[in-house]
Amino acid sequence: MEVIKTEVELREKLSQVNGKQSVGFVPTMGALHQGHLSLVKQARDENEIVVVSIFVNPTQFNDKKDLETYPRNLQEDLKKLENTACDFVYTPEYKDVYPVLDTREFNFGGLETVMEGKHRPGHFNGVAQVVSKLLDIVQPGKAYFGRKDFQQLAVIKALVKKLDIKTAIIGCPTVREGHGLAMSSRNEKLSEEERKNAGAIYNMLAEARNIASGFSVQELREWAIQKINKNKYLDVEYFEIVDDTNLQPVKNWEENSVKVGCIAVYCGSVRLIDNIIF
Ligand code: PAF
């Protein structure tokens, strides 16, 4: 495994393999957990060369404190990656990714006006900026993203379509802790008690799926929000049941679409998201 700090060096390395060997890419912001490692494993299984990037991208944080406190653990991350047989790890500094200010503004229409886009203004623009830059540098055949970030996945699929980027965007299953909590770098910031209680989020989603047919969409939303808010450690920011292609809230179960329940919950000061397909 080679650790590479600059775009120039990474482009140079990849120019020797691109076009000859398949390249799989896993972009991350570090603080790696089993969820990330499962993406790397899938990339390993499906490609000859695997590239991982570790870069906490400031342009996607709408909250300065969230950026400052985002977990960073490069040495631990590199140790974990050593065991996944990844070939290159790109660990750039800010100036390497943004030599000049990125002023590009993307418009993803309805995909970005709901849920995460609504509650974290500018977030998806920052994600689009960094992902488009990284895909341009790595030029992978496939790039891997977790389905926990369901809306991000939809935005990135729209991004590659919009910019005519040839990379296939692969959505991968959410990996969960034993009690159901979706793995996230942010889980590191939870106290032991908070972490235990945060398992209630997925338990509620699973129960909601089981009982959905007995309720209207609106009733189920209300039930779900109340159920989570009854737990004193948890505070729902939103729970929406949306159409999986345009991400717009559905009004009734009869609508002809796959429906996904998406939730954002504060557990103390830590914001957690999760989703379930109905
Ligand atoms: O999902 C993440 O970790 C980040 O949003 C990504 C895709 C690496 C872009 O910074």
Coordinates of N, CA and C in Angstrom, one line a residue, residues 27-256:
P27 N -13.9 7.0 -1.8 CA -13.6 8.3 -1.2 C -14.1 8.3 0.3
T28 N -13.3 8.8 1.2 CA -13.7 8.8 2.6 C -13.3 10.1 3.2
M29 N -13.8 10.3 4.4 CA -13.3 11.5 5.2 C -12.5 10.9 6.4
G30 N -12.1 9.6 6.4 CA -11.3 9.1 7.4 C -12.2 8.6 8.6
A31 N -11.5 8.5 9.8 CA -12.1 7.9 11.0 C -12.8 6.6 10.5
L32 N -12.0 5.7 9.9 CA -12.6 4.6 9.2 C -13.1 3.5 10.2
H33 N -14.3 2.9 9.7 CA -14.9 1.9 10.5 C -15.2 0.7 9.6
Q34 N -15.9 -0.3 10.1 CA -16.2 -1.5 9.3 C -17.0 -1.1 8.1
G35 N -17.8 -0.1 8.1 CA -18.6 0.3 7.0 C -17.7 0.7 5.8
H36 N -16.7 1.5 6.1 CA -15.7 1.9 5.1 C -15.0 0.7 4.6
L37 N -14.6 -0.1 5.5 CA -13.7 -1.3 5.2 C -14.5 -2.3 4.3
S38 N -15.9 -2.3 4.5 CA -16.7 -3.2 3.6 C -16.7 -2.6 2.2
L39 N -16.6 -1.3 2.0 CA -16.6 -0.7 0.7 C -15.3 -1.0 0.0
V40 N -14.2 -0.9 0.8 CA -12.9 -1.2 0.3 C -12.8 -2.7 -0.1
K41 N -13.4 -3.6 0.7 CA -13.4 -5.0 0.3 C -14.2 -5.2 -1.0
Q42 N -15.3 -4.6 -1.1 CA -16.1 -4.8 -2.4 C -15.3 -4.2 -3.5
A43 N -14.6 -3.1 -3.4 CA -13.8 -2.5 -4.4 C -12.6 -3.5 -4.8
R44 N -12.1 -4.1 -3.7 CA -11.0 -5.1 -3.9 C -11.5 -6.3 -4.7
D45 N -12.7 -6.8 -4.4 CA -13.2 -8.0 -5.1 C -13.5 -7.7 -6.6
E46 N -13.8 -6.4 -6.9 CA -14.3 -6.1 -8.2 C -13.3 -5.4 -9.1
N47 N -12.1 -5.1 -8.6 CA -11.2 -4.3 -9.4 C -9.7 -4.8 -9.2
E48 N -8.9 -4.5 -10.2 CA -7.5 -4.9 -10.0 C -6.7 -3.9 -9.1
I49 N -7.1 -2.6 -9.2 CA -6.4 -1.6 -8.4 C -7.4 -0.9 -7.5
V50 N -7.1 -0.7 -6.3 CA -8.0 0.0 -5.3 C -7.4 1.2 -4.8
V51 N -8.1 2.3 -4.9 CA -7.6 3.6 -4.4 C -8.6 4.1 -3.3
V52 N -8.1 4.5 -2.2 CA -8.9 5.1 -1.1 C -8.4 6.5 -0.9
S53 N -9.4 7.5 -0.7 CA -8.9 8.8 -0.3 C -9.4 9.1 1.1
I54 N -8.6 9.9 1.8 CA -8.9 10.3 3.1 C -8.8 11.8 3.2
F55 N -9.9 12.5 3.2 CA -9.8 14.0 3.2 C -11.1 14.5 3.8
V56 N -10.9 15.2 4.9 CA -12.1 15.9 5.5 C -12.4 17.2 4.8
N57 N -13.4 17.1 4.0 CA -13.7 18.2 3.0 C -14.4 19.4 3.6
P58 N -13.7 20.5 3.8 CA -14.4 21.6 4.5 C -15.6 22.2 3.8
T59 N -15.6 22.1 2.4 CA -16.7 22.8 1.7 C -18.1 22.1 1.9
Q60 N -18.1 20.9 2.5 CA -19.4 20.2 2.7 C -19.9 20.4 4.1
F61 N -19.2 21.1 4.9 CA -19.6 21.4 6.3 C -20.3 22.7 6.4
N62 N -21.6 22.7 6.7 CA -22.3 24.0 6.9 C -22.1 24.5 8.3
D63 N -21.6 23.7 9.2 CA -21.4 24.0 10.6 C -19.9 23.9 11.0
K64 N -19.3 25.1 11.3 CA -17.9 25.2 11.6 C -17.5 24.2 12.7
K65 N -18.3 24.2 13.8 CA -18.0 23.3 14.9 C -18.0 21.9 14.5
D66 N -18.9 21.5 13.6 CA -19.0 20.1 13.2 C -17.6 19.7 12.4
L67 N -17.2 20.7 11.6 CA -15.9 20.5 10.9 C -14.7 20.3 11.9
E68 N -14.7 21.2 12.9 CA -13.6 21.2 13.8 C -13.6 19.9 14.7
T69 N -14.8 19.4 15.0 CA -14.8 18.3 15.9 C -14.9 17.0 15.1
Y70 N -14.9 17.0 13.8 CA -15.0 15.8 13.0 C -13.9 14.9 13.4
P71 N -14.1 13.6 13.7 CA -13.0 12.7 14.1 C -11.9 12.6 13.1
R72 N -10.7 12.7 13.5 CA -9.5 12.5 12.6 C -8.5 11.5 13.2
N73 N -8.1 10.6 12.5 CA -7.3 9.5 13.0 C -6.4 8.8 12.0
L74 N -5.6 9.6 11.3 CA -4.9 9.1 10.1 C -4.1 7.9 10.3
Q75 N -3.3 7.9 11.4 CA -2.4 6.7 11.6 C -3.2 5.4 11.8
E76 N -4.3 5.5 12.6 CA -5.2 4.4 12.8 C -5.8 3.9 11.5
D77 N -6.2 4.9 10.7 CA -6.9 4.7 9.4 C -5.9 3.9 8.5
L78 N -4.7 4.3 8.5 CA -3.7 3.7 7.6 C -3.4 2.2 8.0
K79 N -3.4 2.0 9.3 CA -3.2 0.7 9.9 C -4.4 -0.2 9.4
K80 N -5.6 0.3 9.5 CA -6.8 -0.5 9.1 C -6.7 -0.8 7.6
L81 N -6.3 0.2 6.8 CA -6.2 0.0 5.3 C -5.2 -1.0 4.9
E82 N -4.1 -1.1 5.7 CA -3.0 -2.1 5.4 C -3.6 -3.5 5.3
N83 N -4.6 -3.8 6.2 CA -5.2 -5.1 6.2 C -6.2 -5.3 5.1
T84 N -6.5 -4.3 4.3 CA -7.6 -4.5 3.3 C -7.0 -4.7 1.9
A85 N -5.6 -4.7 1.8 CA -4.9 -4.8 0.5 C -5.3 -3.7 -0.5
C86 N -5.5 -2.5 0.0 CA -5.7 -1.4 -0.9 C -4.4 -1.0 -1.5
D87 N -4.4 -0.4 -2.7 CA -3.1 -0.2 -3.4 C -2.6 1.2 -3.1
F88 N -3.5 2.2 -3.2 CA -3.0 3.6 -3.0 C -4.0 4.3 -2.0
V89 N -3.4 5.1 -1.1 CA -4.3 5.9 -0.2 C -3.8 7.3 -0.5
Y90 N -4.8 8.1 -0.9 CA -4.6 9.6 -1.2 C -5.0 10.4 0.0
T91 N -4.0 11.1 0.6 CA -4.3 11.8 1.9 C -3.8 13.3 1.7
P92 N -4.6 14.0 0.8 CA -4.1 15.3 0.5 C -4.3 16.4 1.6
E93 N -3.6 17.5 1.5 CA -3.9 18.7 2.3 C -4.9 19.5 1.5
Y94 N -5.5 20.4 2.2 CA -6.5 21.3 1.6 C -6.1 21.9 0.3
K95 N -4.9 22.4 0.3 CA -4.4 23.2 -0.9 C -4.2 22.3 -2.1
D96 N -4.0 21.0 -1.9 CA -3.8 20.1 -3.0 C -5.2 19.8 -3.7
V97 N -6.2 19.8 -2.9 CA -7.6 19.6 -3.5 C -8.1 20.9 -4.0
Y98 N -7.9 22.0 -3.3 CA -8.4 23.3 -3.7 C -7.3 24.3 -3.8
P99 N -6.5 24.2 -4.9 CA -5.4 25.1 -5.1 C -6.0 26.6 -5.3
V100 N -7.2 26.6 -5.9 CA -7.9 27.9 -5.9 C -9.3 27.6 -5.4
L101 N -9.9 28.7 -4.9 CA -11.3 28.5 -4.3 C -12.2 27.9 -5.3
D102 N -13.0 26.9 -4.9 CA -13.9 26.3 -5.8 C -15.2 27.0 -5.7
T103 N -15.6 27.8 -6.8 CA -16.8 28.6 -6.7 C -17.9 28.0 -7.5
R104 N -17.7 26.7 -7.9 CA -18.8 26.1 -8.7 C -20.1 25.9 -7.9
E105 N -21.2 26.2 -8.6 CA -22.5 25.9 -7.9 C -23.2 24.9 -8.7
F106 N -23.6 23.9 -8.0 CA -24.4 22.8 -8.7 C -25.8 23.0 -8.4
N107 N -26.7 22.5 -9.3 CA -28.1 22.5 -9.0 C -28.7 21.1 -9.2
F108 N -29.1 20.5 -8.1 CA -29.6 19.2 -8.2 C -31.1 19.2 -8.0
G109 N -31.7 20.3 -8.2 CA -33.2 20.4 -8.2 C -33.8 19.9 -6.9
G110 N -34.9 19.1 -7.0 CA -35.6 18.5 -5.8 C -34.7 17.6 -5.0
L111 N -33.7 17.0 -5.6 CA -32.8 16.1 -4.8 C -32.2 16.7 -3.6
E112 N -31.9 18.0 -3.7 CA -31.2 18.7 -2.7 C -32.0 19.7 -1.8
T113 N -33.3 19.7 -2.1 CA -34.1 20.7 -1.3 C -34.8 20.1 -0.1
V114 N -34.7 18.8 0.0 CA -35.3 18.0 1.1 C -34.3 17.5 2.0
M115 N -34.7 17.1 3.2 CA -34.0 16.3 4.2 C -32.6 16.9 4.4
E116 N -31.5 16.2 4.1 CA -30.1 16.7 4.4 C -29.9 18.0 3.7
G117 N -30.4 18.2 2.5 CA -30.1 19.4 1.7 C -30.8 20.6 2.4
K118 N -32.0 20.3 2.9 CA -32.8 21.4 3.6 C -32.2 21.8 4.9
H119 N -31.7 20.8 5.7 CA -31.2 21.0 7.0 C -29.7 21.4 7.0
R120 N -29.0 21.1 6.0 CA -27.6 21.4 5.9 C -27.3 22.2 4.6
P121 N -27.7 23.5 4.6 CA -27.6 24.2 3.3 C -26.2 24.2 2.8
G122 N -26.0 24.0 1.5 CA -24.7 24.0 0.9 C -23.9 22.7 1.0
H123 N -24.4 21.8 1.8 CA -23.7 20.5 2.1 C -23.5 19.7 0.8
F124 N -24.6 19.6 0.0 CA -24.4 18.8 -1.2 C -23.6 19.5 -2.3
N125 N -23.6 20.8 -2.3 CA -22.7 21.5 -3.2 C -21.2 21.2 -2.9
G126 N -20.9 21.2 -1.6 CA -19.5 20.8 -1.2 C -19.2 19.4 -1.5
V127 N -20.2 18.5 -1.3 CA -19.9 17.1 -1.7 C -19.7 17.0 -3.2
A128 N -20.5 17.7 -4.0 CA -20.3 17.6 -5.4 C -19.0 18.2 -5.9
Q129 N -18.5 19.3 -5.2 CA -17.2 19.8 -5.5 C -16.1 18.8 -5.3
V130 N -16.1 18.2 -4.1 CA -15.0 17.4 -3.8 C -15.0 16.1 -4.6
V131 N -16.2 15.5 -4.7 CA -16.3 14.2 -5.4 C -16.0 14.4 -6.9
S132 N -16.4 15.5 -7.5 CA -16.1 15.7 -9.0 C -14.6 15.8 -9.1
K133 N -13.9 16.5 -8.2 CA -12.5 16.7 -8.3 C -11.8 15.3 -8.1
L134 N -12.2 14.6 -7.1 CA -11.6 13.3 -6.8 C -11.7 12.3 -8.0
L135 N -13.0 12.3 -8.6 CA -13.2 11.4 -9.7 C -12.3 11.8 -10.9
D136 N -12.1 13.1 -11.0 CA -11.3 13.6 -12.1 C -9.8 13.1 -11.9
I137 N -9.4 13.1 -10.7 CA -8.0 12.7 -10.5 C -7.8 11.2 -10.6
V138 N -8.7 10.5 -10.0 CA -8.5 9.0 -10.0 C -9.0 8.3 -11.2
Q139 N -10.1 8.9 -11.9 CA -10.7 8.3 -13.1 C -11.0 6.8 -12.9
P140 N -11.7 6.5 -11.8 CA -12.0 5.1 -11.6 C -13.1 4.6 -12.5
G141 N -13.1 3.2 -12.8 CA -14.2 2.6 -13.5 C -15.4 2.6 -12.5
K142 N -15.2 2.3 -11.2 CA -16.3 2.2 -10.3 C -15.9 3.0 -9.0
A143 N -16.9 3.7 -8.4 CA -16.6 4.3 -7.1 C -17.7 3.9 -6.2
Y144 N -17.3 3.7 -4.9 CA -18.2 3.0 -3.9 C -18.6 3.9 -2.8
F145 N -19.9 3.9 -2.5 CA -20.5 4.8 -1.5 C -21.5 4.0 -0.7
G146 N -21.6 4.3 0.6 CA -22.5 3.6 1.5 C -24.0 4.1 1.3
R147 N -24.9 3.1 1.4 CA -26.3 3.5 1.3 C -26.9 4.2 2.5
K148 N -26.1 4.2 3.6 CA -26.5 5.0 4.8 C -26.8 6.4 4.4
D149 N -25.8 6.9 3.6 CA -26.0 8.3 3.0 C -26.8 8.2 1.8
F150 N -28.1 7.9 1.9 CA -28.9 7.6 0.8 C -29.1 8.8 -0.1
Q151 N -29.3 10.0 0.5 CA -29.5 11.2 -0.4 C -28.2 11.6 -1.1
Q152 N -27.1 11.4 -0.4 CA -25.8 11.7 -1.0 C -25.5 10.8 -2.2
L153 N -25.9 9.5 -2.1 CA -25.8 8.6 -3.2 C -26.6 9.1 -4.4
A154 N -27.8 9.5 -4.1 CA -28.7 10.0 -5.3 C -28.0 11.3 -5.9
V155 N -27.5 12.1 -5.1 CA -26.9 13.4 -5.6 C -25.6 13.0 -6.4
I156 N -24.8 12.1 -5.9 CA -23.6 11.7 -6.7 C -24.0 11.1 -8.0
K157 N -25.0 10.3 -8.0 CA -25.4 9.6 -9.3 C -25.9 10.8 -10.2
A158 N -26.6 11.8 -9.7 CA -27.0 12.9 -10.6 C -25.8 13.7 -11.0
L159 N -24.8 13.8 -10.2 CA -23.6 14.6 -10.5 C -22.8 13.9 -11.7
V160 N -22.6 12.6 -11.6 CA -21.9 12.0 -12.7 C -22.6 12.1 -14.0
K161 N -24.0 12.0 -13.9 CA -24.8 12.2 -15.1 C -24.6 13.6 -15.7
K162 N -24.7 14.5 -14.8 CA -24.7 15.9 -15.3 C -23.3 16.3 -15.9
L163 N -22.2 15.8 -15.3 CA -20.9 16.1 -15.8 C -20.4 15.1 -16.8
D164 N -21.2 14.1 -17.1 CA -20.8 13.1 -18.1 C -19.5 12.3 -17.7
I165 N -19.5 12.0 -16.4 CA -18.3 11.3 -15.8 C -18.6 9.8 -16.0
K166 N -17.6 9.1 -16.5 CA -17.9 7.7 -16.9 C -17.8 6.7 -15.8
T167 N -17.5 7.1 -14.6 CA -17.5 6.2 -13.4 C -18.8 5.6 -13.1
A168 N -18.9 4.3 -12.8 CA -20.1 3.7 -12.3 C -20.2 4.0 -10.8
I169 N -21.3 4.5 -10.3 CA -21.5 4.8 -8.9 C -22.2 3.6 -8.2
I170 N -21.5 2.9 -7.3 CA -22.0 1.7 -6.7 C -22.4 2.0 -5.2
G171 N -23.7 1.7 -5.0 CA -24.2 1.9 -3.6 C -24.1 0.6 -2.8
C172 N -23.5 0.7 -1.6 CA -23.2 -0.6 -0.9 C -24.0 -0.6 0.4
P173 N -24.3 -1.8 0.9 CA -25.2 -1.9 2.1 C -24.6 -1.2 3.3
T174 N -25.5 -0.7 4.2 CA -25.2 -0.1 5.4 C -24.7 -1.2 6.4
V175 N -23.6 -0.9 7.0 CA -23.1 -1.9 8.0 C -23.5 -1.4 9.4
R176 N -23.9 -2.3 10.3 CA -24.5 -1.9 11.5 C -23.7 -2.4 12.7
E177 N -23.8 -1.7 13.8 CA -23.3 -2.3 15.1 C -24.2 -3.3 15.6
G178 N -23.8 -4.1 16.6 CA -24.6 -5.3 17.0 C -26.0 -4.9 17.4
H179 N -26.3 -3.7 17.9 CA -27.6 -3.3 18.4 C -28.3 -2.5 17.3
G180 N -27.8 -2.5 16.1 CA -28.5 -1.9 15.0 C -28.1 -0.5 14.5
L181 N -27.3 0.2 15.4 CA -26.9 1.5 15.0 C -26.0 1.5 13.7
A182 N -26.4 2.3 12.7 CA -25.6 2.3 11.5 C -24.2 2.9 11.8
M183 N -23.2 2.2 11.2 CA -21.8 2.6 11.5 C -21.6 4.0 10.8
S184 N -20.9 4.9 11.6 CA -20.7 6.2 11.1 C -19.4 6.7 11.9
S185 N -18.6 7.5 11.2 CA -17.5 8.1 11.9 C -17.9 8.9 13.1
R186 N -19.1 9.4 13.0 CA -19.6 10.3 14.1 C -20.0 9.5 15.4
N187 N -20.1 8.1 15.2 CA -20.5 7.3 16.4 C -19.4 7.4 17.5
E188 N -18.1 7.7 17.0 CA -17.0 7.9 17.9 C -17.2 9.0 18.9
K189 N -18.1 9.9 18.6 CA -18.3 11.1 19.4 C -19.4 10.8 20.5
L190 N -20.0 9.7 20.4 CA -21.1 9.3 21.3 C -20.5 8.8 22.6
S191 N -21.1 9.1 23.8 CA -20.8 8.5 25.0 C -21.3 7.1 25.0
E192 N -20.9 6.3 25.9 CA -21.3 4.9 25.9 C -22.8 4.8 26.0
E193 N -23.4 5.6 26.9 CA -24.8 5.6 27.1 C -25.6 6.0 25.9
E194 N -25.0 7.1 25.3 CA -25.7 7.6 24.0 C -25.6 6.5 22.9
R195 N -24.5 5.9 22.8 CA -24.3 4.9 21.8 C -25.3 3.8 21.9
K196 N -25.5 3.4 23.2 CA -26.5 2.3 23.5 C -27.9 2.7 23.0
N197 N -28.3 3.9 23.4 CA -29.6 4.4 23.1 C -29.8 4.7 21.7
A198 N -28.7 5.0 20.9 CA -28.9 5.3 19.5 C -29.3 4.1 18.7
G199 N -29.2 2.9 19.3 CA -29.6 1.7 18.6 C -31.1 1.7 18.4
A200 N -31.8 2.6 19.2 CA -33.3 2.7 19.0 C -33.7 3.2 17.7
I201 N -32.8 3.9 17.0 CA -33.2 4.5 15.7 C -33.5 3.4 14.7
Y202 N -32.5 2.5 14.6 CA -32.8 1.4 13.6 C -33.9 0.5 14.0
N203 N -34.0 0.2 15.3 CA -35.1 -0.6 15.8 C -36.4 0.0 15.4
M204 N -36.5 1.3 15.6 CA -37.8 2.0 15.2 C -38.0 1.8 13.7
L205 N -36.9 2.0 12.9 CA -37.1 1.9 11.4 C -37.6 0.5 11.0
A206 N -37.0 -0.5 11.7 CA -37.4 -1.9 11.3 C -38.8 -2.1 11.7
E207 N -39.2 -1.6 12.9 CA -40.6 -1.8 13.4 C -41.6 -1.0 12.4
A208 N -41.2 0.2 12.0 CA -42.0 1.0 11.1 C -42.3 0.2 9.8
R209 N -41.2 -0.4 9.3 CA -41.4 -1.2 8.1 C -42.4 -2.4 8.3
N210 N -42.3 -3.0 9.5 CA -43.2 -4.1 9.8 C -44.7 -3.7 9.9
I211 N -44.9 -2.5 10.5 CA -46.3 -2.1 10.8 C -46.9 -1.2 9.7
A212 N -46.1 -0.8 8.7 CA -46.5 0.2 7.8 C -47.9 0.0 7.2
S213 N -48.2 -1.2 6.9 CA -49.5 -1.4 6.1 C -50.7 -1.1 7.0
G214 N -50.5 -1.0 8.3 CA -51.7 -0.7 9.2 C -51.9 0.8 9.4
F215 N -51.0 1.6 8.8 CA -51.1 3.1 9.0 C -51.1 3.9 7.7
S216 N -51.6 5.1 7.7 CA -51.3 6.0 6.6 C -49.9 6.5 6.7
V217 N -49.4 7.0 5.6 CA -48.0 7.6 5.6 C -47.8 8.6 6.7
Q218 N -48.8 9.5 6.8 CA -48.7 10.6 7.8 C -48.8 10.0 9.2
E219 N -49.6 9.0 9.4 CA -49.7 8.4 10.8 C -48.4 7.7 11.1
L220 N -47.8 7.1 10.2 CA -46.6 6.3 10.5 C -45.5 7.3 10.8
R221 N -45.4 8.5 10.1 CA -44.4 9.5 10.3 C -44.6 10.0 11.8
E222 N -45.8 10.3 12.2 CA -46.0 10.8 13.5 C -45.6 9.8 14.6
W223 N -46.0 8.5 14.3 CA -45.7 7.4 15.3 C -44.2 7.3 15.4
A224 N -43.5 7.4 14.3 CA -42.0 7.2 14.3 C -41.3 8.4 15.1
I225 N -41.8 9.6 14.9 CA -41.1 10.7 15.5 C -41.4 10.6 17.0
Q226 N -42.6 10.3 17.4 CA -42.9 10.2 18.8 C -42.1 9.1 19.5
K227 N -42.0 8.0 18.8 CA -41.4 6.8 19.4 C -39.9 7.2 19.7
I228 N -39.2 7.9 18.8 CA -37.8 8.2 19.0 C -37.7 9.3 20.1
N229 N -38.6 10.3 20.0 CA -38.5 11.4 20.9 C -38.8 11.0 22.4
K230 N -39.5 9.9 22.5 CA -39.7 9.4 23.9 C -38.4 9.0 24.6
N231 N -37.4 8.7 23.8 CA -36.1 8.3 24.4 C -35.4 9.6 24.7
K232 N -35.0 9.8 26.0 CA -34.5 11.1 26.4 C -33.1 11.5 25.8
Y233 N -32.5 10.5 25.2 CA -31.2 10.7 24.6 C -31.3 11.2 23.1
L234 N -32.6 11.1 22.6 CA -32.7 11.3 21.1 C -33.7 12.4 20.8
D235 N -33.4 13.1 19.7 CA -34.3 14.2 19.3 C -34.3 14.3 17.8
V236 N -35.5 14.0 17.2 CA -35.6 13.8 15.8 C -35.5 15.2 15.1
E237 N -34.7 15.3 14.0 CA -34.7 16.5 13.2 C -35.7 16.4 12.1
Y238 N -35.7 15.2 11.4 CA -36.8 14.9 10.4 C -36.9 13.4 10.3
F239 N -38.1 13.0 9.9 CA -38.3 11.7 9.4 C -39.3 11.8 8.2
E240 N -38.8 11.4 7.1 CA -39.6 11.5 5.9 C -39.7 10.2 5.2
I241 N -40.8 10.0 4.5 CA -40.9 8.7 3.7 C -41.0 9.2 2.3
V242 N -40.0 8.8 1.5 CA -39.8 9.5 0.2 C -39.7 8.4 -0.9
D243 N -39.9 8.9 -2.1 CA -39.8 8.2 -3.3 C -38.3 8.0 -3.6
D244 N -37.9 6.7 -3.8 CA -36.4 6.5 -3.9 C -35.7 7.1 -5.1
T245 N -36.5 7.6 -6.1 CA -35.8 8.2 -7.3 C -35.7 9.7 -7.2
N246 N -36.9 10.3 -6.8 CA -36.8 11.8 -6.8 C -36.7 12.4 -5.4
L247 N -36.7 11.5 -4.4 CA -36.6 11.8 -3.0 C -37.7 12.8 -2.4
Q248 N -38.8 12.9 -3.2 CA -39.9 13.7 -2.7 C -40.7 12.9 -1.7
P249 N -41.3 13.6 -0.7 CA -42.1 12.8 0.3 C -43.3 12.2 -0.4
V250 N -43.7 11.0 -0.1 CA -44.9 10.4 -0.7 C -46.1 10.7 0.2
K251 N -47.2 10.7 -0.4 CA -48.4 11.0 0.4 C -49.2 9.7 0.8
N252 N -49.1 8.7 -0.1 CA -49.8 7.5 0.3 C -49.0 6.3 -0.3
W253 N -49.3 5.1 0.4 CA -48.6 3.9 0.0 C -48.9 3.4 -1.4
E254 N -50.0 3.9 -1.9 CA -50.4 3.4 -3.3 C -49.6 4.0 -4.4
E255 N -48.9 5.1 -4.1 CA -48.0 5.7 -5.2 C -47.1 4.6 -5.7
N256 N -46.9 4.7 -7.0 CA -46.1 3.7 -7.7 C -44.6 4.0 -7.6

